[in-house]
CSV table of C-alpha atoms in Angstrom, one decimal:
chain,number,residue,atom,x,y,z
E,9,UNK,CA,-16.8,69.9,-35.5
E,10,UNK,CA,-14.0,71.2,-37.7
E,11,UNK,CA,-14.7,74.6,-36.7
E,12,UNK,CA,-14.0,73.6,-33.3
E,13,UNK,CA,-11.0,71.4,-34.4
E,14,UNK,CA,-9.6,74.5,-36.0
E,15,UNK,CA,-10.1,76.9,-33.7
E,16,UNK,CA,-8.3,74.7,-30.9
E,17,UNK,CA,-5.2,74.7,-33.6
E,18,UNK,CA,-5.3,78.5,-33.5
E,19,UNK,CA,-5.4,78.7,-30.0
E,20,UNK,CA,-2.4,76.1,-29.3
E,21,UNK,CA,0.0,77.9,-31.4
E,22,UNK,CA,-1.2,81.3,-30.2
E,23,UNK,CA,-1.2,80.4,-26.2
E,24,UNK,CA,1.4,81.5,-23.7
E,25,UNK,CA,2.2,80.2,-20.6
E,26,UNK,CA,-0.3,82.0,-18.5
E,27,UNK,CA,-3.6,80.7,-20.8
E,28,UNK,CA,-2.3,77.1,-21.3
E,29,UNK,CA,-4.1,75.6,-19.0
E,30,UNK,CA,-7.7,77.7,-20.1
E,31,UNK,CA,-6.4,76.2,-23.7
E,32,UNK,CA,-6.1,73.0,-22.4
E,33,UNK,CA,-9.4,72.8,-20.8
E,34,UNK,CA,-11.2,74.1,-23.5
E,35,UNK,CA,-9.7,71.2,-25.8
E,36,UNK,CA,-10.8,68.7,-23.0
E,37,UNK,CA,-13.9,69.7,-22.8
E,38,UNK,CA,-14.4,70.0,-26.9
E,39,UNK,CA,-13.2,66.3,-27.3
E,40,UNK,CA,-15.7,65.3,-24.8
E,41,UNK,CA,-18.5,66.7,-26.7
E,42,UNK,CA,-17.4,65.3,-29.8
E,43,UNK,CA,-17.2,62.1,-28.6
E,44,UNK,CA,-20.4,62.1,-26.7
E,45,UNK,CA,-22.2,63.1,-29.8
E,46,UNK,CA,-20.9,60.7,-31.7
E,47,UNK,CA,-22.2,58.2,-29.2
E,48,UNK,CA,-25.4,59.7,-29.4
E,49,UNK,CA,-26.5,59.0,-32.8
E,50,UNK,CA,-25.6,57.6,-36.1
E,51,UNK,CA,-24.0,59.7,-38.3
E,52,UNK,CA,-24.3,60.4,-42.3
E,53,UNK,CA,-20.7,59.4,-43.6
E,54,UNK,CA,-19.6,63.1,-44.0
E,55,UNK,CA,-20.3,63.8,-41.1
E,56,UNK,CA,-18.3,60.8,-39.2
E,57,UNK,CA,-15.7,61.6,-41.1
E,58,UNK,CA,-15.6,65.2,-40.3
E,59,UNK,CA,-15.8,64.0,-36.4
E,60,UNK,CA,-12.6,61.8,-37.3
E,61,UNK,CA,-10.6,64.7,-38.7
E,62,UNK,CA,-11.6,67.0,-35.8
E,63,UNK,CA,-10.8,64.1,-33.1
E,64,UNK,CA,-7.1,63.5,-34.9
E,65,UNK,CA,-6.2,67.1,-35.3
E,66,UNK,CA,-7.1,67.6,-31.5
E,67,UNK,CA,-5.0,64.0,-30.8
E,68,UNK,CA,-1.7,65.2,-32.7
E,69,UNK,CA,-1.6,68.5,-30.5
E,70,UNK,CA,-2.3,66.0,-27.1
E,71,UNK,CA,0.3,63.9,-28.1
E,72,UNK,CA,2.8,66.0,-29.1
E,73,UNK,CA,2.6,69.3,-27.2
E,74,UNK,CA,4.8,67.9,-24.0
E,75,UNK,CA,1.6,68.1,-21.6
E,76,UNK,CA,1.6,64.9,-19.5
E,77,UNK,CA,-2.2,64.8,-18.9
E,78,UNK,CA,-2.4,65.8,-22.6
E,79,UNK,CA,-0.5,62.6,-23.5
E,80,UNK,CA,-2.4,60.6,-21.0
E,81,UNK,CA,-6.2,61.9,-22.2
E,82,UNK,CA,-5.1,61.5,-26.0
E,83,UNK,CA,-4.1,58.0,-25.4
E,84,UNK,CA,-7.2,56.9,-23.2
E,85,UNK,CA,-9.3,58.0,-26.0
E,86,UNK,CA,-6.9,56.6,-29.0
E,87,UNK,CA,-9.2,53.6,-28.4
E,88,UNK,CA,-12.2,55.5,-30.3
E,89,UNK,CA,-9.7,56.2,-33.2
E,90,UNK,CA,-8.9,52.5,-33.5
E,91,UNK,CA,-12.7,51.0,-33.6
C-alpha cells in the first residue's frame, strides 16, 4: 500500500505534460484497489492504518494538483476518510 502510495508521489512530481494523464490513470486505478481491499476484509490495525496513509497521500496530490477530475474523484471518495 505505501509502496504504491509512494511510488505515485514519485511519479507526480516526475511527470510531464505528455504522461499526465498515464499518471493520472495509474493513481485512479491504485485508489480503487485500495479501497476495494479494504472493503474486502478486516484489517489488523497496522495495516488499516497503512491503507489510511496511502489513501491521504494519494488525496493531497488529487486535491491539490489543479486536475478537475482529480479534485472531483478525491472528494467523492473523502467520504471513506471521514467514516
Amino acid at each position: 500500500m505505501m509502496q504504491n502510495a509512494f511510488a505515485i508521489c514519485a511519479l507526480n512530481l516526475t511527470m510531464t505534460d505528455t504522461d499526465k494523464l498515464a499518471v493520472f490513470h495509474i493513481m485512479e486505478a491504485k485508489v480503487a484497489e485500495l479501497i476495494h481491499k479494504s472493503n474486502e476484509a478486516t484489517w489488523p490495525i497496522a495495516e488499516n492504518l497503512a491503507g489510511v496513509q496511502a489513501l491521504i497521500l494519494v488525496h493531497i496530490i488529487q486535491l491539490f494538483d489543479g486536475d478537475i477530475r482529480q479534485r472531483a474523484l478525491a472528494e467523492q471518495n473523502e467520504v471513506i476518510l471521514v467514516d
